[in-house]
Coordinates of C-alpha atoms in Angstrom, one line a residue:
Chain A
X378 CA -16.5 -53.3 -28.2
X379 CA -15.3 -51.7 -25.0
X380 CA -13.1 -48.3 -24.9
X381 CA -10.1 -48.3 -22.6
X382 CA -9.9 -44.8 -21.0
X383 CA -7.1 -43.2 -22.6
X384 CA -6.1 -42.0 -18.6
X385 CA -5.8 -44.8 -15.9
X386 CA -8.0 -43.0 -12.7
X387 CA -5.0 -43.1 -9.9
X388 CA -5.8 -42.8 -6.4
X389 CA -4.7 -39.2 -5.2
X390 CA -2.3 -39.2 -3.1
X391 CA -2.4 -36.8 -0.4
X392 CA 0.9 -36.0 1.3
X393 CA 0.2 -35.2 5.2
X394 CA 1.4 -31.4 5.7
X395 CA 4.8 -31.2 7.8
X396 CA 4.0 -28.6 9.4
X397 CA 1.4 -29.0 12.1
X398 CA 1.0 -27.0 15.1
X399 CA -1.6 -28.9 16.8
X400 CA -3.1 -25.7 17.8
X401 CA -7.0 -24.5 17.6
X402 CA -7.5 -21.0 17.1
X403 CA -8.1 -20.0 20.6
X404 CA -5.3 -21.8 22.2
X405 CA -2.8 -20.3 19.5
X406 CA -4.3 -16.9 21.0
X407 CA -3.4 -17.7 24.2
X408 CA -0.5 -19.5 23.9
X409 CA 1.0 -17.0 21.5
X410 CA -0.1 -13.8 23.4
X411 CA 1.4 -15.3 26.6
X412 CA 4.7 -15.8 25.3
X413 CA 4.7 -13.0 23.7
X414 CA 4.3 -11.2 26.6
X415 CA 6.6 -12.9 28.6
X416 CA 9.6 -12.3 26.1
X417 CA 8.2 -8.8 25.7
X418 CA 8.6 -8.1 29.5
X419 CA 12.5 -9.6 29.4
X420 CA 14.6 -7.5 26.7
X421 CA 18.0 -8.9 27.8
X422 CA 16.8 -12.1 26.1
X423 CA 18.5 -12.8 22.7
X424 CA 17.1 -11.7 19.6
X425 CA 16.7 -15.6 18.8
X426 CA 14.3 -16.0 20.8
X427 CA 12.3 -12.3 20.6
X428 CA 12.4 -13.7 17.0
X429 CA 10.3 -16.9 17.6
X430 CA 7.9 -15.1 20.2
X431 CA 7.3 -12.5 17.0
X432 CA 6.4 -16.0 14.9
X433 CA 3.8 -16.6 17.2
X434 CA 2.8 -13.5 17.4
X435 CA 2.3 -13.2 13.7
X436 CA 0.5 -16.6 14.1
X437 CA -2.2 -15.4 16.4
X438 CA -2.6 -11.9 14.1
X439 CA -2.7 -14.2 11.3
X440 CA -5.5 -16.3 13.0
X441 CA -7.5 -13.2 13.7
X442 CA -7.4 -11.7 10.1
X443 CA -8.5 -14.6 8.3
X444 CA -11.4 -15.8 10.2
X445 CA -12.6 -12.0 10.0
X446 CA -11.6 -12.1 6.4
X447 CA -13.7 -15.6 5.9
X448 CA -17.4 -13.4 6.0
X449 CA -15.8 -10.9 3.5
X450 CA -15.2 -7.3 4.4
X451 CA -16.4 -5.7 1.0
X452 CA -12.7 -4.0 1.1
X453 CA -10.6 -6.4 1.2
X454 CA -8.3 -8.4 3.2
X455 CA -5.8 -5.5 3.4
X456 CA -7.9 -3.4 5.6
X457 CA -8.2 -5.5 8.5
X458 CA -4.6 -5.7 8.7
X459 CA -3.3 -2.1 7.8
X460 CA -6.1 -1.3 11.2
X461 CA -4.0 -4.2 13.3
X462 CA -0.8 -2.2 12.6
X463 CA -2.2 1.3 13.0
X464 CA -3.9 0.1 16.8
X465 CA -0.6 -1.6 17.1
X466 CA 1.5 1.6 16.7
X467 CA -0.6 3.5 19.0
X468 CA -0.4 1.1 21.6
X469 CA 3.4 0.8 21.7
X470 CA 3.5 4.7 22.0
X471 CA 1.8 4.2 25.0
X472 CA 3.4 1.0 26.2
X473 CA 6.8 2.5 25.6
X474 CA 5.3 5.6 27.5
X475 CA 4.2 3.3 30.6
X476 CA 7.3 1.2 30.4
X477 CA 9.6 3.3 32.8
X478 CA 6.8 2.2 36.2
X479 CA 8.0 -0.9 38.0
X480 CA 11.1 -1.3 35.7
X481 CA 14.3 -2.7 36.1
X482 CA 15.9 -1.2 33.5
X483 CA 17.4 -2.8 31.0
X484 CA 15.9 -6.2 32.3
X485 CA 12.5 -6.3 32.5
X486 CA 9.7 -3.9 31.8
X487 CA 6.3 -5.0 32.9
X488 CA 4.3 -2.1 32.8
X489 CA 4.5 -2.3 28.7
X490 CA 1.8 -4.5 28.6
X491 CA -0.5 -2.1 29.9
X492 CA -0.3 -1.0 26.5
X493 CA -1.5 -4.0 24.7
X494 CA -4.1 -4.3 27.4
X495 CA -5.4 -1.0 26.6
X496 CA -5.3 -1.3 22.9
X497 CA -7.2 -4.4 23.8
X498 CA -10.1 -2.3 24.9
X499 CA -10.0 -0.1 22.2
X500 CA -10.9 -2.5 19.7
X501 CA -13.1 -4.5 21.3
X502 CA -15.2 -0.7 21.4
X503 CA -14.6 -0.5 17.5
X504 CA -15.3 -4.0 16.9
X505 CA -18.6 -3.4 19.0
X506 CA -19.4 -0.6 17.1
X507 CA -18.6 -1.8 13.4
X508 CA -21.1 -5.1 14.5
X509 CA -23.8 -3.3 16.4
X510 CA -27.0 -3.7 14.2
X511 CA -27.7 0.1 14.8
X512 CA -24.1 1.9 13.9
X513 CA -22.0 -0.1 10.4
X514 CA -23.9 -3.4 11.1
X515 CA -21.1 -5.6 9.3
X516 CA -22.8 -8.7 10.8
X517 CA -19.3 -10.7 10.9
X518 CA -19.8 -13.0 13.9
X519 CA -17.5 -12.1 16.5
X520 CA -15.7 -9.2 14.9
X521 CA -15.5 -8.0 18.4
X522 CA -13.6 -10.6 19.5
X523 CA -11.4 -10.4 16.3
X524 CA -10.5 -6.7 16.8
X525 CA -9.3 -7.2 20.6
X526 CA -7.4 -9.9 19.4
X527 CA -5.7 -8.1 16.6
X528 CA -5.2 -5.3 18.7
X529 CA -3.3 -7.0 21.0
X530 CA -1.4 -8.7 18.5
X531 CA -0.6 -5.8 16.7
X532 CA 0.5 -4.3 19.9
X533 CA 2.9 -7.0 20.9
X534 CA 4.2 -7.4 17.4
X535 CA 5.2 -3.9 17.3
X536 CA 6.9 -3.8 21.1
X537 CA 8.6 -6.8 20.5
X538 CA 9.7 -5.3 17.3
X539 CA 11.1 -2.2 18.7
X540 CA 12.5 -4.6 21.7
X541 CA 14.4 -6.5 18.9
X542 CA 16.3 -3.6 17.2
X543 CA 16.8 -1.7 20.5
X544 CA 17.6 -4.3 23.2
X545 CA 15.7 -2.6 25.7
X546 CA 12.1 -0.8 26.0
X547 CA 13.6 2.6 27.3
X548 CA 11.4 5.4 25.4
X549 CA 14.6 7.1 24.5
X550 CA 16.2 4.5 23.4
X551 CA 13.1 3.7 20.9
X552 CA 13.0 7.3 19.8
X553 CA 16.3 7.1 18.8
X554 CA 16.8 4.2 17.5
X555 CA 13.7 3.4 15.9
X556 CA 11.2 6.2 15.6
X557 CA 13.6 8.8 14.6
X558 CA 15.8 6.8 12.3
X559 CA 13.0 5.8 9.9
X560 CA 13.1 2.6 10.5
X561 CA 9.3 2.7 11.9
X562 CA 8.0 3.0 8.6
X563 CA 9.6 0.1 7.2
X564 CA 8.4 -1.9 10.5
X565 CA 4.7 -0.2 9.6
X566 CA 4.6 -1.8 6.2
X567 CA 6.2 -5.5 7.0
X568 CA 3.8 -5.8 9.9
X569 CA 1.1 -4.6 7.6
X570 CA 2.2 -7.2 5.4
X571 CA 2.9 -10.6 7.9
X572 CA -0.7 -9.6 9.2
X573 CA -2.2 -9.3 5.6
X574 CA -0.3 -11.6 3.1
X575 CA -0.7 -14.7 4.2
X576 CA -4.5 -14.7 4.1
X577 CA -4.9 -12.4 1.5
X578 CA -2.6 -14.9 -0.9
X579 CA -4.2 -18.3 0.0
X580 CA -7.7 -16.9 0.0
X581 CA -9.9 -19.1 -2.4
X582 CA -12.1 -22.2 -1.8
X583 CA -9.3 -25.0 -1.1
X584 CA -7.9 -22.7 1.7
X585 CA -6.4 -24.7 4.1
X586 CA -5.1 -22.7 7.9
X587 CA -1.8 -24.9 7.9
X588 CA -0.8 -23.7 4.5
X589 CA -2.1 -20.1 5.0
X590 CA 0.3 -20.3 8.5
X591 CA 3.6 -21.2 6.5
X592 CA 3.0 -18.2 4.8
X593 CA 2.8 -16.0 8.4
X594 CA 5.6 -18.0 9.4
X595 CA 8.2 -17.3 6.0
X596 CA 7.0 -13.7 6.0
X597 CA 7.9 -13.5 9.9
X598 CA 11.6 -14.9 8.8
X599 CA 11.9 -12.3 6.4
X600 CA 10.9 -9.7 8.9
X601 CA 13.4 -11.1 11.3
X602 CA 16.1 -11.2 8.4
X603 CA 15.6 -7.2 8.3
X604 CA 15.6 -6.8 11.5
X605 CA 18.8 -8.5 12.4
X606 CA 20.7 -6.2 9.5
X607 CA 19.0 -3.2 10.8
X608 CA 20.9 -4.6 14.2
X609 CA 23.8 -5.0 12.7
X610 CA 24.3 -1.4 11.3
X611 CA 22.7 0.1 14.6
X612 CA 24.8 -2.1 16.8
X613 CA 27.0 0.2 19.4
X614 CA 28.4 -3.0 21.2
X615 CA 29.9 -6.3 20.2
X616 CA 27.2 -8.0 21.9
X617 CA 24.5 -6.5 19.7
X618 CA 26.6 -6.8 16.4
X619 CA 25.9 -11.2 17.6
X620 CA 22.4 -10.1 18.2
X621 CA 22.1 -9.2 15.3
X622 CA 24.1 -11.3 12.9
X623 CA 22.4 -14.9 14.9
X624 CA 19.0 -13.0 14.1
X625 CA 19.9 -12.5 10.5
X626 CA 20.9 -16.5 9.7
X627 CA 17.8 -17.3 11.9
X628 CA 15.9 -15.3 9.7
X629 CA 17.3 -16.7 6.6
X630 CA 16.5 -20.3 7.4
X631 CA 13.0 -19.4 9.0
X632 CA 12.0 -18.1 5.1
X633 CA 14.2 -20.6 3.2
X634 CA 12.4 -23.5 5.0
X635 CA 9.3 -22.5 5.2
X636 CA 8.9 -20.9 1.8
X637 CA 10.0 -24.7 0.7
X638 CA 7.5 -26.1 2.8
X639 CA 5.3 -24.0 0.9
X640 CA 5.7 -24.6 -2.5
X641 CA 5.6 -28.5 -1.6
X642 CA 2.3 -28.2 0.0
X643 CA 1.0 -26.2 -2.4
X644 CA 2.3 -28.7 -5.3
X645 CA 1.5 -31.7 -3.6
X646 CA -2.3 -30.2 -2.7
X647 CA -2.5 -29.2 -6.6
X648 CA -2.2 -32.6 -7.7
X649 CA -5.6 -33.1 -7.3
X650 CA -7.0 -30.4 -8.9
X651 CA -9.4 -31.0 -11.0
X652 CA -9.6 -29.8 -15.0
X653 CA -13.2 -28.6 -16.4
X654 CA -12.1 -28.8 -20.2
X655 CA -13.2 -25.5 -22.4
X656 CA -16.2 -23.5 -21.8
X657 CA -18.1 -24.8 -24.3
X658 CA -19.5 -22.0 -27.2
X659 CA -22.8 -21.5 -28.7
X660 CA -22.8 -22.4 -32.1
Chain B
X1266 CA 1.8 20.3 26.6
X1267 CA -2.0 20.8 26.4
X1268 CA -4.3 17.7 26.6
X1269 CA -7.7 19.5 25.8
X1270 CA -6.6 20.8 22.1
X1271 CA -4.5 17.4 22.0
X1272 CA -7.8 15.9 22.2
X1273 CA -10.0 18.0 20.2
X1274 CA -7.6 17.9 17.3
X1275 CA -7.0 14.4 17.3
X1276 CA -11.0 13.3 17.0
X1277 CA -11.3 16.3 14.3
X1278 CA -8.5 14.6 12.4
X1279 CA -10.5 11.5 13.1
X1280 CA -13.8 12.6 11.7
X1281 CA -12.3 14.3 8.9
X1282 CA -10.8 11.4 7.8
X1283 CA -13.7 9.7 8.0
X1284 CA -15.6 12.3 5.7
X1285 CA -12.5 12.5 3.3
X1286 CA -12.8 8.1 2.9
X1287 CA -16.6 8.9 2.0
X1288 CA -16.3 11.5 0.0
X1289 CA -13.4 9.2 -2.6
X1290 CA -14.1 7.5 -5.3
X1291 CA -13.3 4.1 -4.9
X1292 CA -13.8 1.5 -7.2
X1293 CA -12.4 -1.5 -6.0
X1294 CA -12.3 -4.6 -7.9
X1295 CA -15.0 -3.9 -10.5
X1296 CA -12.7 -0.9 -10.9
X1297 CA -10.2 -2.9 -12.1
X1298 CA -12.2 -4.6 -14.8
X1299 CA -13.9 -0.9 -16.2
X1300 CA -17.4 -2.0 -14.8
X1301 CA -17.6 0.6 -12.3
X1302 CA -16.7 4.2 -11.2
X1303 CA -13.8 4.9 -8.9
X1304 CA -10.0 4.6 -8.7
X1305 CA -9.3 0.7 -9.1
X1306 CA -8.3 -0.3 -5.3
X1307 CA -9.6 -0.1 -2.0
X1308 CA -10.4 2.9 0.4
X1309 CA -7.6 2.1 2.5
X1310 CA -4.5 2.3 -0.5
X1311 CA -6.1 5.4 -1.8
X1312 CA -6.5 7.4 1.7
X1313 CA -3.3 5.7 3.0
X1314 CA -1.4 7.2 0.1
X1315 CA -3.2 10.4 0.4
X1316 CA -2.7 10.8 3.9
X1317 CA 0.9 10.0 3.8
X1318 CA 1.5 12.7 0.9
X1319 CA -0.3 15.2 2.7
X1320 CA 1.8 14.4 6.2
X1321 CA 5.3 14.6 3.9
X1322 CA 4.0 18.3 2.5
X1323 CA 2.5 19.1 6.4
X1324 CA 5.9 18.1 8.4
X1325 CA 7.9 19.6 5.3
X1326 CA 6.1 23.2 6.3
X1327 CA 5.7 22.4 10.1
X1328 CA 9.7 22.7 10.1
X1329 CA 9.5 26.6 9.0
X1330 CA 6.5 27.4 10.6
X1331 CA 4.6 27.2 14.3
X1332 CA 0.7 28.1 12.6
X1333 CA -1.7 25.4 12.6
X1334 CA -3.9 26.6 9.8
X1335 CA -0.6 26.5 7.5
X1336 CA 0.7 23.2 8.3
X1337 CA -2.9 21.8 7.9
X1338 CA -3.9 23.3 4.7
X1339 CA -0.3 22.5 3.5
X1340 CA -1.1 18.8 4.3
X1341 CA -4.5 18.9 2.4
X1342 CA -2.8 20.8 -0.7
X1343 CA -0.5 17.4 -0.6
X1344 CA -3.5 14.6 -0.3
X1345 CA -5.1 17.1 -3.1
X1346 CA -2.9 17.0 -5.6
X1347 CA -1.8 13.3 -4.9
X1348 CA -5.6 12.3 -5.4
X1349 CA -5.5 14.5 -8.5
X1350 CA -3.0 13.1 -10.4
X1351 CA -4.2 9.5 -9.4
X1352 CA -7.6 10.6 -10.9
X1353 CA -6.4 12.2 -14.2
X1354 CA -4.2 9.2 -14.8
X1355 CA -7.2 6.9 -14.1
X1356 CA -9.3 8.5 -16.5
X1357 CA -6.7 8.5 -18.9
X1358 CA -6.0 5.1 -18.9
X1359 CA -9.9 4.0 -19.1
X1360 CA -10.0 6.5 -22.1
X1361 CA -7.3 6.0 -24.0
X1362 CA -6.5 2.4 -22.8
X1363 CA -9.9 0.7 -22.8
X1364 CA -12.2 3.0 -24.8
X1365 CA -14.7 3.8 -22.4
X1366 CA -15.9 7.6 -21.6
X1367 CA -15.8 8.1 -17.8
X1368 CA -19.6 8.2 -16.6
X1369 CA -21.4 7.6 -13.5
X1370 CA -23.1 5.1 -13.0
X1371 CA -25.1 6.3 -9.9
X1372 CA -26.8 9.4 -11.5
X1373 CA -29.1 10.1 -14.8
X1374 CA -27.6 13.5 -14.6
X1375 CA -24.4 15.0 -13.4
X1376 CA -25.2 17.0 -10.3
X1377 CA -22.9 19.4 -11.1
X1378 CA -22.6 19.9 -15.2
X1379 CA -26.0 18.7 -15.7
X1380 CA -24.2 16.3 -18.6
X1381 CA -26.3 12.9 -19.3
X1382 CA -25.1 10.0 -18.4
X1383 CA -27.0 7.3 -18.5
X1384 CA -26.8 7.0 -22.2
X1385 CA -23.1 6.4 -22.4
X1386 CA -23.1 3.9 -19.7
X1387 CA -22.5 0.1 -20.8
X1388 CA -25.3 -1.8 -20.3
X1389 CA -24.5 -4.4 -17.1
X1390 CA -21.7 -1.6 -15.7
X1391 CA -21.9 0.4 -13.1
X1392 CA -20.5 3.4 -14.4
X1393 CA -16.7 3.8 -15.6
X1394 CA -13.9 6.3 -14.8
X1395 CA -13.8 9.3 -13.2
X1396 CA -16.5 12.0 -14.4
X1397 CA -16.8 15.5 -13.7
X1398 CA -18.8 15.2 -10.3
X1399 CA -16.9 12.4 -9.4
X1400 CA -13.6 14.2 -9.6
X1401 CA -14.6 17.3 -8.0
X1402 CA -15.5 14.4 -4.7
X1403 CA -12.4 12.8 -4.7
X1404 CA -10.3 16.6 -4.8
X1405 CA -12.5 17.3 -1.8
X1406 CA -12.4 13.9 -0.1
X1407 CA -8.8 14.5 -0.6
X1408 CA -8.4 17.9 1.1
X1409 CA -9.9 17.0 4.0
X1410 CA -8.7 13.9 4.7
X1411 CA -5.6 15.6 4.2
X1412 CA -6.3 18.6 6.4
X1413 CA -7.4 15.8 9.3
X1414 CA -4.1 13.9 9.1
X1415 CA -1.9 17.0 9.6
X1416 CA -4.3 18.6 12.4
X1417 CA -3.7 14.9 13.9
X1418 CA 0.2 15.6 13.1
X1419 CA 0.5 19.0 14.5
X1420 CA -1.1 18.2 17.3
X1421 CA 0.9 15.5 18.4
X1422 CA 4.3 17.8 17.1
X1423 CA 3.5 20.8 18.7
X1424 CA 1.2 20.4 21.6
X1425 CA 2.2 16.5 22.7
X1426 CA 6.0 17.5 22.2
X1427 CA 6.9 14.5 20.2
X1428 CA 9.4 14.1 18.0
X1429 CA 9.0 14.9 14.3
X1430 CA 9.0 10.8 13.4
X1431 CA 6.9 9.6 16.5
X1432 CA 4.2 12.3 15.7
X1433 CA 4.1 11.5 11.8
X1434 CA 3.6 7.7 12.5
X1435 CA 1.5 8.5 15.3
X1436 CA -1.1 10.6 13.1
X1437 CA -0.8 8.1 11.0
X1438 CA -1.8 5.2 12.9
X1439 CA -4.7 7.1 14.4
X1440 CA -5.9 8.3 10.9
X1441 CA -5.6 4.3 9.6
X1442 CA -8.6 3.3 11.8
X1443 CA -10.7 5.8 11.0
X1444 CA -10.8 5.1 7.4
X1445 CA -10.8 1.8 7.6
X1446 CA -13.8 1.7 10.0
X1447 CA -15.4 4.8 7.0
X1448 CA -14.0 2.1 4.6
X1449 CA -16.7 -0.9 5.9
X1450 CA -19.5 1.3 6.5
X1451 CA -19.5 1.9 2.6
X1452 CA -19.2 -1.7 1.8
X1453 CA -16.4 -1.1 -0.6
X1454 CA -17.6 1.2 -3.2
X1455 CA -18.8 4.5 -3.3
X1456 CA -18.7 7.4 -6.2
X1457 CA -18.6 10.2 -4.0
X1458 CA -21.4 12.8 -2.2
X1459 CA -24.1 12.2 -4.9
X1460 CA -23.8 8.3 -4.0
X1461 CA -26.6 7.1 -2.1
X1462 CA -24.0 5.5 0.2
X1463 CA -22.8 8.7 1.0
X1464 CA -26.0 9.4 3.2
X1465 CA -24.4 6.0 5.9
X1466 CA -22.0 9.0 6.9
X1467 CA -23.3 9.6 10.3
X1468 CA -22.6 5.9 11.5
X1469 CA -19.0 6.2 10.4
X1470 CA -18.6 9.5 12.2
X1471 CA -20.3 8.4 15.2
X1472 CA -17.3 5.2 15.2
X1473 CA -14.7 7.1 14.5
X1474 CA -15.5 9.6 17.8
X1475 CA -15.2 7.3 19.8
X1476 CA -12.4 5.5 18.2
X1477 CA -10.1 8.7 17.7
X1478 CA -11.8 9.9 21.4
X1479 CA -10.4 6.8 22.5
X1480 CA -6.9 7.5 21.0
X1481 CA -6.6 11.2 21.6
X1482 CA -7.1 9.9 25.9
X1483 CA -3.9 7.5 24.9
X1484 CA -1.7 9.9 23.5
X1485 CA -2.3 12.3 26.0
X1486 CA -1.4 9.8 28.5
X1487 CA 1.4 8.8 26.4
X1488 CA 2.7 12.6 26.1
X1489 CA 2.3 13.4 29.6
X1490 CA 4.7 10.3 30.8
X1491 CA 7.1 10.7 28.7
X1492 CA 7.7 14.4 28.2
X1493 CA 5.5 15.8 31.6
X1494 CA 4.7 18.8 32.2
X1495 CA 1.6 20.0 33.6
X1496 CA -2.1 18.8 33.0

């Protein structure tokens, strides 16, 4: 007498992700901190557009943290993202300081990226330190690397942040608009948070980097969606109150879309999970 | 606008905020679960939220007041008593919530009270809670990470001319690295100065010099383009 299996075995199905950036990890750097820079330099662009260069940018900071975060810290994921955004605050103080040399103001500001390239240096010297053998020895391989990287990042995210709400790089102008107001604390925590989430949430052993990146990408909309109504209430000119509003929907969309993509890929990558039954007891 | 003491009381700030992450009592993870000693999360929520208490209290007096040994200590008071209540409600949640005494799980014998421990730890655990020498730690890990953050914030108020907001986010973000790098040479966990971790310290500090070296040579840069003034 055979049994039938009371489940017919299907073939798993496994949906191909839509969304692919056919990107390794060092050509998102590059491609990513280019941009960046080149849409941090020219402030009269519209906020559209500072708001994709920020989803790369959250891309490449997103690429750093988690292959640190892949050797385990022994603090958590947090930590190497909270230090991203505190190098990254720094180094806009001094970008925005440097930004007034070889400026044409209200156009293009070159000399900002001094700061990133100096932030740069600063944490490839405490990524040295952390992984020298003979100082904190956190044998992660190329930590070093890592820390530049998310300096950098952190750097540009920030700039391009303050570039965003301000419409120009004028130290001034940041002070008043976006230091002095507050509204650097709120930037302090969502960057903390676009560098930290999406690792920290998709961490586990079926952690895949396209699905962890939807995550950078939805947060990054959300960001933007703040951004554009912090526009909108700052905004002193009709052309910023547009900025502002086409930054908002933009944002909107960004997180609607992507947080869909999301919860398909995650639902369709679920499918084949596997049940172990009940932990059997000792009787 | 002074660029030596801008200097010299950013990489104090820096150091101390190292020793102040050493000297908490974090617990992390196992925290969580009652199976070790510490506040249940990571260095970097526990000095983040004790730095940014203490910066509230120090730009709070910095507004009435041009002495540096005020603002400071008003900043550590702040961490202090934010590290305090954290602690107190800890331990009363382990107590009354799970049922276990707060013990160490580091020490036979409390360093400081000379109270057993060892026979009221569970078996497997690593301690529970917040105990007597642990506390007294985490108050002084508190005040002087606090006192470092608002050195770093006076500095950067009074002798780097910023603005009130640019110099609180600015201490801020220089005090961040420093425990963060403290926070990786302890691996995670740590109970406080009786912790055998505790004797890593000079790695950390060594890091953090550089690191806050590093950033005290940016701000002054920083300060001296955008406000001048002499050097």
């Amino acid at each position: 007498m055979t049994v039938t299996p009371a489940v017919v075995e299907e073939e798993p199905t496994k949906k191909g992700l839509s969304f692919k950036l056919p990107l390794d990890e060092t050509e998102m750097g590059l491609v990513a901190g280019i941009v960046a820079a080149i849409v941090l330099v020219f402030t009269g662009l519209p906020a559209v557009i500072k708001g994709i260069a920020l989803i790369l940018a959250f891309l490449w900071g997103m690429d750093s943290v988690r292959k640190t975060s892949k050797y385990g810290l022994g603090t958590g994921v947090p930590s190497i993202g909270v230090l991203a955004t505190g190098f990254g605050v720094v180094g806009a103080l001094v970008g925005l300081a440097l930004a007034k040399y070889g400026s044409i103001e209200g156009v293009a500001y070159p000399a900002v990226l001094v700061g990133a390239i100096l932030m740069g240096v600063i944490g490839l010297v405490a990524g040295i330190l952390s992984n020298h053998e003979k100082v904190i020895a956190m044998k992660i391989p190329r930590l070093e690397r890592a820390m530049m990287e998310l300096g950098m990042a952190g750097t540009l995210i920030i700039l391009l942040e303050c570039s965003i709400v301000t419409g120009s790089l004028n130290f001034d102008a940041v002070v008043n608009q976006v230091l002095n107001t507050g509204l650097i604390a709120f930037m302090f925590i969502f960057t903390c948070f676009g560098l930290l989430h999406p690792y920290n949430a998709c961490l586990g052993p079926d952690e895949n980097r396209e699905r962890t990146r939807m995550v950078a990408v939805e947060i990054t909309g959300l960001i933007c969606a703040f951004l554009g109504f912090a526009m909108i209430i700052l905004s002193s000119s009709s052309w910023a109150l547009w900025n502002g509003v086409s930054l908002l929907i933009f944002g909107v969309a960004v997180w609607a879309y992507f947080f869909w993509l999301f919860i398909k890929a995650c639902m369709d990558e679920a499918y084949e999970t596997v049940g172990t039954g009940m932990i059997k007891t000792i009787e | 606008m002074e660029p030596i003491l801008i200097i010299l009381c950013v990489v104090v700030g820096g150091l101390l905020a190292s020793l102040g992450a050493h000297l908490l009592p974090v617990g992390g993870a196992p925290a969580a679960m009652g199976t070790a000693t510490g506040i249940a999360t990571g260095t970097v929520q526990i000095m983040l939220g004790a730095a940014m208490t203490g910066l509230f209290t120090a730009a709070s007096a910095a507004t009435f007041t041009d002495s540096l040994l005020l603002v400071a200590l008003s900043g550590a008071i702040g961490a202090t008593v934010m590290i305090c209540v954290v602690m107190l409600m800890a331990n009363i949640l382990y107590t009354f919530g799970c049922g276990i005494v707060p013990v160490s799980g580091r020490v036979d014998v409390d360093p400081l009270t000379k109270e057993p421990q060892a026979p009221y730890k569970t078996p497997q655990t690593d301690g529970h809670g917040v105990p007597n020498v642990v506390y007294v730690s985490g108050m002084l890990g508190g005040f002087v990470g606090g006192f470092g953050g608002a050195l770093m914030y006076f500095a950067l108020l009074n002798y780097a001319d910023f603005t009130a907001g640019t110099a609180a986010i600015g201490a801020l973000s220089i005090f961040v690295p420093n425990a963060i790098i403290a926070a990786y040479n302890i691996r995670g966990t740590i109970e406080g100065f009786h912790d055998p971790k505790f004797k890593r310290l000079p790695f950390a500090m060594v890091t953090s010099l550089v690191v806050s070296l590093l950033c005290g040579i940016l701000v002054v840069i920083a300060s001296y383009l955008t406000v001048g003034g002499t050097m």
